[in-house]
Short mmCIF file of C-alpha atoms in Angstrom, two decimals:
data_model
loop_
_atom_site.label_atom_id
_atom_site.label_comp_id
_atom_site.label_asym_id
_atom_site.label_seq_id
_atom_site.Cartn_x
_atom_site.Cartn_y
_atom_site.Cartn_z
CA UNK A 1298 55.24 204.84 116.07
CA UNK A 1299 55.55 207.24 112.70
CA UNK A 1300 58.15 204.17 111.45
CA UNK A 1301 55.92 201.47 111.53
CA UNK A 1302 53.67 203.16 109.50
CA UNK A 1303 56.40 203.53 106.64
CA UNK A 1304 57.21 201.09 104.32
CA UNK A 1305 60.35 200.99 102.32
CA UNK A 1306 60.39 200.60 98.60
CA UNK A 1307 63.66 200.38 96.78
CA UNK A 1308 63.71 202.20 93.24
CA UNK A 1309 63.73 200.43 89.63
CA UNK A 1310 64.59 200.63 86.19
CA UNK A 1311 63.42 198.84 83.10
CA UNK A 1312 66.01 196.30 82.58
CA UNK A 1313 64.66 195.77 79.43
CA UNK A 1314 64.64 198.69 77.69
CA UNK A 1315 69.02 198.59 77.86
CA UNK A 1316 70.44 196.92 75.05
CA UNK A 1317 71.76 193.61 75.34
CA UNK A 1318 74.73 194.84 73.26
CA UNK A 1319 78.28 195.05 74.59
CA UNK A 1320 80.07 198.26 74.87
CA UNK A 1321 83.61 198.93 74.11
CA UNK A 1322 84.84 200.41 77.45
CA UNK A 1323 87.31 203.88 76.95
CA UNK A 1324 89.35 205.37 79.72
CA UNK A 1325 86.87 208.18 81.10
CA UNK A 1326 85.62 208.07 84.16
CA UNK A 1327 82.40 210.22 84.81
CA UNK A 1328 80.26 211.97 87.08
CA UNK A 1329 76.52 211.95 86.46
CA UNK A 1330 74.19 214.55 88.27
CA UNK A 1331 74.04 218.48 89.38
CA UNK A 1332 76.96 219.57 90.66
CA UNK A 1333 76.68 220.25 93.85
CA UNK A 1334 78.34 219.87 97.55
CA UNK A 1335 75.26 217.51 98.37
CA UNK A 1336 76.02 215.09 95.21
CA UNK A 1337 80.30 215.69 96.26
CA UNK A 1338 80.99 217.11 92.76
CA UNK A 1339 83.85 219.03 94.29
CA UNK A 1340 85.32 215.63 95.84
CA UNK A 1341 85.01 214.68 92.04
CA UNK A 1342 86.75 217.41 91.12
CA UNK A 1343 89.63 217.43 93.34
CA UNK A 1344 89.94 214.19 91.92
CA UNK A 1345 91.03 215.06 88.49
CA UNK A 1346 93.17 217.75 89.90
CA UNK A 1347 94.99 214.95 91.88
CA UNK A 1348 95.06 213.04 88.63
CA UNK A 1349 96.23 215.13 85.80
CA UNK A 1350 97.23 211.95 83.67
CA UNK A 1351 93.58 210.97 83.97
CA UNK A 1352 90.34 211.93 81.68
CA UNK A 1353 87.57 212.87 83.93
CA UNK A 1354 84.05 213.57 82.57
CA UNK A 1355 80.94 215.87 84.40
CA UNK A 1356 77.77 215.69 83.34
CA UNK A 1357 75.03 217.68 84.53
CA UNK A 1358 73.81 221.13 85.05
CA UNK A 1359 76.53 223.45 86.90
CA UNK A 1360 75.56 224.99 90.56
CA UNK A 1361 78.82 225.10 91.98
CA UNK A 1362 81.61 227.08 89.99
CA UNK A 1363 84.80 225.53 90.17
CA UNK A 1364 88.33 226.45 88.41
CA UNK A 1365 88.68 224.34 84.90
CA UNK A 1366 91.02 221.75 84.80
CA UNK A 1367 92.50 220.76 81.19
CA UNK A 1368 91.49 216.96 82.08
CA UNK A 1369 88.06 217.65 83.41
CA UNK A 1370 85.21 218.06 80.86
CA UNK A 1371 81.94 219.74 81.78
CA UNK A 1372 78.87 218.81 79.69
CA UNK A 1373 76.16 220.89 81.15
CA UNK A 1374 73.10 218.41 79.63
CA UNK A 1375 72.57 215.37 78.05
CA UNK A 1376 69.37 213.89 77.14
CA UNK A 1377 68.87 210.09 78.67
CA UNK A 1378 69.72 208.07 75.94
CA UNK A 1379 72.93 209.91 75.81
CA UNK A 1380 73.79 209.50 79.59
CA UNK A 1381 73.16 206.35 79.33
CA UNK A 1382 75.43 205.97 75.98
CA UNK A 1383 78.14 208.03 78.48
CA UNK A 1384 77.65 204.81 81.64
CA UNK A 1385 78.28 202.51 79.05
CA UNK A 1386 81.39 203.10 77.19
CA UNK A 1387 82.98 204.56 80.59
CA UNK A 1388 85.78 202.80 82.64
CA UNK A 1389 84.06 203.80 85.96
CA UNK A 1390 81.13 205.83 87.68
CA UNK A 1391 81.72 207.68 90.44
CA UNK A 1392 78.97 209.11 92.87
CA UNK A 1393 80.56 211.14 95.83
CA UNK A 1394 77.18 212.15 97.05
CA UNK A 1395 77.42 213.72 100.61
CA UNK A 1396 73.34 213.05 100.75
CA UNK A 1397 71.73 210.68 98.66
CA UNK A 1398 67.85 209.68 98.04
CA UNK A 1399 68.57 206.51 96.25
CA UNK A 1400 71.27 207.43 93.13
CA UNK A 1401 69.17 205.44 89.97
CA UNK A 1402 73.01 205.86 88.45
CA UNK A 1403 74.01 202.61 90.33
CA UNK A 1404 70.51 200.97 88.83
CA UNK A 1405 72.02 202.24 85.66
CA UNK A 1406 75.31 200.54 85.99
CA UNK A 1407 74.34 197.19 87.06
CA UNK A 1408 72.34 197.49 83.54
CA UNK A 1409 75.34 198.86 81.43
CA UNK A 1410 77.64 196.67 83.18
CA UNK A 1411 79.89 199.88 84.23
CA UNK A 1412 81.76 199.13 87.80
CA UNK A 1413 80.80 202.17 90.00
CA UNK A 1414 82.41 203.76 92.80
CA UNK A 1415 79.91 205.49 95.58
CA UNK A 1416 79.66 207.22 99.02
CA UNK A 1417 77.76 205.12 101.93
CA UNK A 1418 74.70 206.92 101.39
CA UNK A 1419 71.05 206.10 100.59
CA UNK A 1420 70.37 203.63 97.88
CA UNK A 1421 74.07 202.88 97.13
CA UNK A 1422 74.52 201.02 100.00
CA UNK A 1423 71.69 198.59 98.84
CA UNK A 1424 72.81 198.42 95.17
CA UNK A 1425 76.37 197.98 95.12
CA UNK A 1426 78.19 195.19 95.95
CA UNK A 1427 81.43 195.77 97.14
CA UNK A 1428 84.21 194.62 95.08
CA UNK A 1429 81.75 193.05 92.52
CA UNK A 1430 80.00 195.65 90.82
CA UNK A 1431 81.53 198.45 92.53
CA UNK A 1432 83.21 199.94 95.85
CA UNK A 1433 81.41 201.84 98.57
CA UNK A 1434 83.47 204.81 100.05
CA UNK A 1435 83.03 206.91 103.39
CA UNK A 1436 81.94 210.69 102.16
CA UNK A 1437 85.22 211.94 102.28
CA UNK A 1438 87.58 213.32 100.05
CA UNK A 1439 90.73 210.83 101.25
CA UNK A 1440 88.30 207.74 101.51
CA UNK A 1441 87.86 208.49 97.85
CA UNK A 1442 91.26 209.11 97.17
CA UNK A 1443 92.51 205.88 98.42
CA UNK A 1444 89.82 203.76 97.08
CA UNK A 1445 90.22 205.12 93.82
CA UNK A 1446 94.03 204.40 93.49
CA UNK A 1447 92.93 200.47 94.35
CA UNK A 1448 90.74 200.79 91.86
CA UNK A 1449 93.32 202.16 89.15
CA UNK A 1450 96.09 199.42 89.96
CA UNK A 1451 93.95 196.41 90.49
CA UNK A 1452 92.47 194.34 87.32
CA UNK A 1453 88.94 194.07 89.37
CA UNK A 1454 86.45 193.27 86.99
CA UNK A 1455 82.37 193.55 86.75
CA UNK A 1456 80.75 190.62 88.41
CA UNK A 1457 77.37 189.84 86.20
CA UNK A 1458 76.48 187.20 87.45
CA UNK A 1459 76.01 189.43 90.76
CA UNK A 1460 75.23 191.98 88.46
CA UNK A 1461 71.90 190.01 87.14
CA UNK A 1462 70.57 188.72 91.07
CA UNK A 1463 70.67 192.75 91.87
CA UNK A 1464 68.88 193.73 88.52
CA UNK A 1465 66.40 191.08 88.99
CA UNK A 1466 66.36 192.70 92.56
CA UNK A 1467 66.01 196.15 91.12
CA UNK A 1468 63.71 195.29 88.09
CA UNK A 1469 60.09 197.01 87.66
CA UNK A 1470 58.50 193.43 88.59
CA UNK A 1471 59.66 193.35 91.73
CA UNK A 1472 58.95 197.02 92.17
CA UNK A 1473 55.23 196.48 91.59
CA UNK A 1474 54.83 193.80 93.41
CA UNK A 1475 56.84 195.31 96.87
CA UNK A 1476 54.39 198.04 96.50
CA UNK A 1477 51.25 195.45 96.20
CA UNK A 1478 53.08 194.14 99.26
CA UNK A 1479 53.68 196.94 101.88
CA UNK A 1480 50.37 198.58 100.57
CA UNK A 1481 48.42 195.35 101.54
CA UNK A 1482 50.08 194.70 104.54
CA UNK A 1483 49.49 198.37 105.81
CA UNK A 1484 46.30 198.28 104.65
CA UNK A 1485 45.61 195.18 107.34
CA UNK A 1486 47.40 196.82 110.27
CA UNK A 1487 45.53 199.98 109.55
CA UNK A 1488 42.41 198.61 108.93
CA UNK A 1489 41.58 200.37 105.20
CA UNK A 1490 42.85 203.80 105.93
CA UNK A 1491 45.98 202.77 103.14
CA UNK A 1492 44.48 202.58 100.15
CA UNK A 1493 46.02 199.66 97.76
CA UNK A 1494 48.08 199.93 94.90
CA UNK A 1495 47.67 198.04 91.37
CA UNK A 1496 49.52 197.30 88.35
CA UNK A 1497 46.33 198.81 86.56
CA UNK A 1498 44.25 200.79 89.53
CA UNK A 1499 40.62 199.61 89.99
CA UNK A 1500 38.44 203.23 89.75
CA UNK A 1501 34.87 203.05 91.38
CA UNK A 1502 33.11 206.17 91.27
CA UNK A 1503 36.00 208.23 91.18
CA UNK A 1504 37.45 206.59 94.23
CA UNK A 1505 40.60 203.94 94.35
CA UNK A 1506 39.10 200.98 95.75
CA UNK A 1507 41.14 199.50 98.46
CA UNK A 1508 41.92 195.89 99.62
CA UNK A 1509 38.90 193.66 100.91
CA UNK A 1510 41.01 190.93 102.80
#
């Protein structure tokens, strides 16, 4: 079948390229990504309407036009290093994505050591640990709601020591060498027709040359 032909390759970061440095943690809590109904901005937002005594933080270009709230701030672009800057000093993520690919923001906690809060959807559910590094949440507004007051009243803190087993998990090593993998082992049960994939891709007359095992 079409499935067995697929293989499945989890996303990475470079681990390495974060600073080892620890960051002071402030009381924002921040959305990261367009805001849309398909990334749940507007379950973000009713959140800081619900929590007027609470600084909220958007970043990311606006597609859906919602009323301003006077604890809500909008910041329409930031460059990476900046985002990144944002994940770091924040008290919490949270990604109320209705439809997810994968969500490199959780990749990007586990590295900043920021506890994250995200729907049940694509890579989340691989990357977050529940109760460790973050919470998982159905994609609904009063799943949300009622994991996020938890949140607020308990002292849970950031697991690293999970943390580091998922970012070893996550890291570009393994990410090369699960693609080495499923492209050798595709490359067997479909006798050549996958071509291989390399760190540094052997070229032979303008063609990728493919596994010989």
């Amino acid at each position: 079948g079409t499935l067995d032909k697929v293989a499945y390759v989890p996303l990475a970061i470079n681990y390495k390229s974060f600073s080892k440095k620890e960051t002071r943690k402030n009381d924002n809590i921040i959305f990261v990504g367009r805001k849309t109904l398909a990334k749940g901005y507007d379950l973000f937002w009713e959140l800081a309407k619900d929590f007027p005594g609470m600084k909220f933080k958007a970043i990311g270009r606006e597609e859906l036009k919602l009323a301003e709230l006077s604890n809500l701030k909008n910041i329409p672009f930031l460059n990476l290093k900046q985002v990144r800057k944002e994940i770091a000093k924040s008290r919490l993520v949270i990604c109320p994505s209705r439809y997810e690919h994968f969500g490199l923001v959780s990749l990007e906690c586990l590295a900043l050591k920021t506890f994250i809060l995200a729907s049940k959807t694509g890579g989340f559910i691989d990357v977050v640990s529940n109760n460790k590094t973050g919470v998982l949440f159905d994609e609904n507004y009063d799943d949300l709601k009622q994991v996020f007051k938890k949140f607020i009243k308990s002292n849970v803190r950031f697991d690293d020591k999970i943390a580091e087993i998922l970012r070893t998990k996550f890291s570009y090593e393994n990410f090369v060498l699960n693609i080495e993998k499923a492209a050798l082992q595709k490359t067997l049960l479909y006798k050549g027709r996958v071509m291989s994939v390399h760190k540094n891709p052997i070229i032979f007359k303008g063609k990728l040359i493919p596994f010989e095992k």
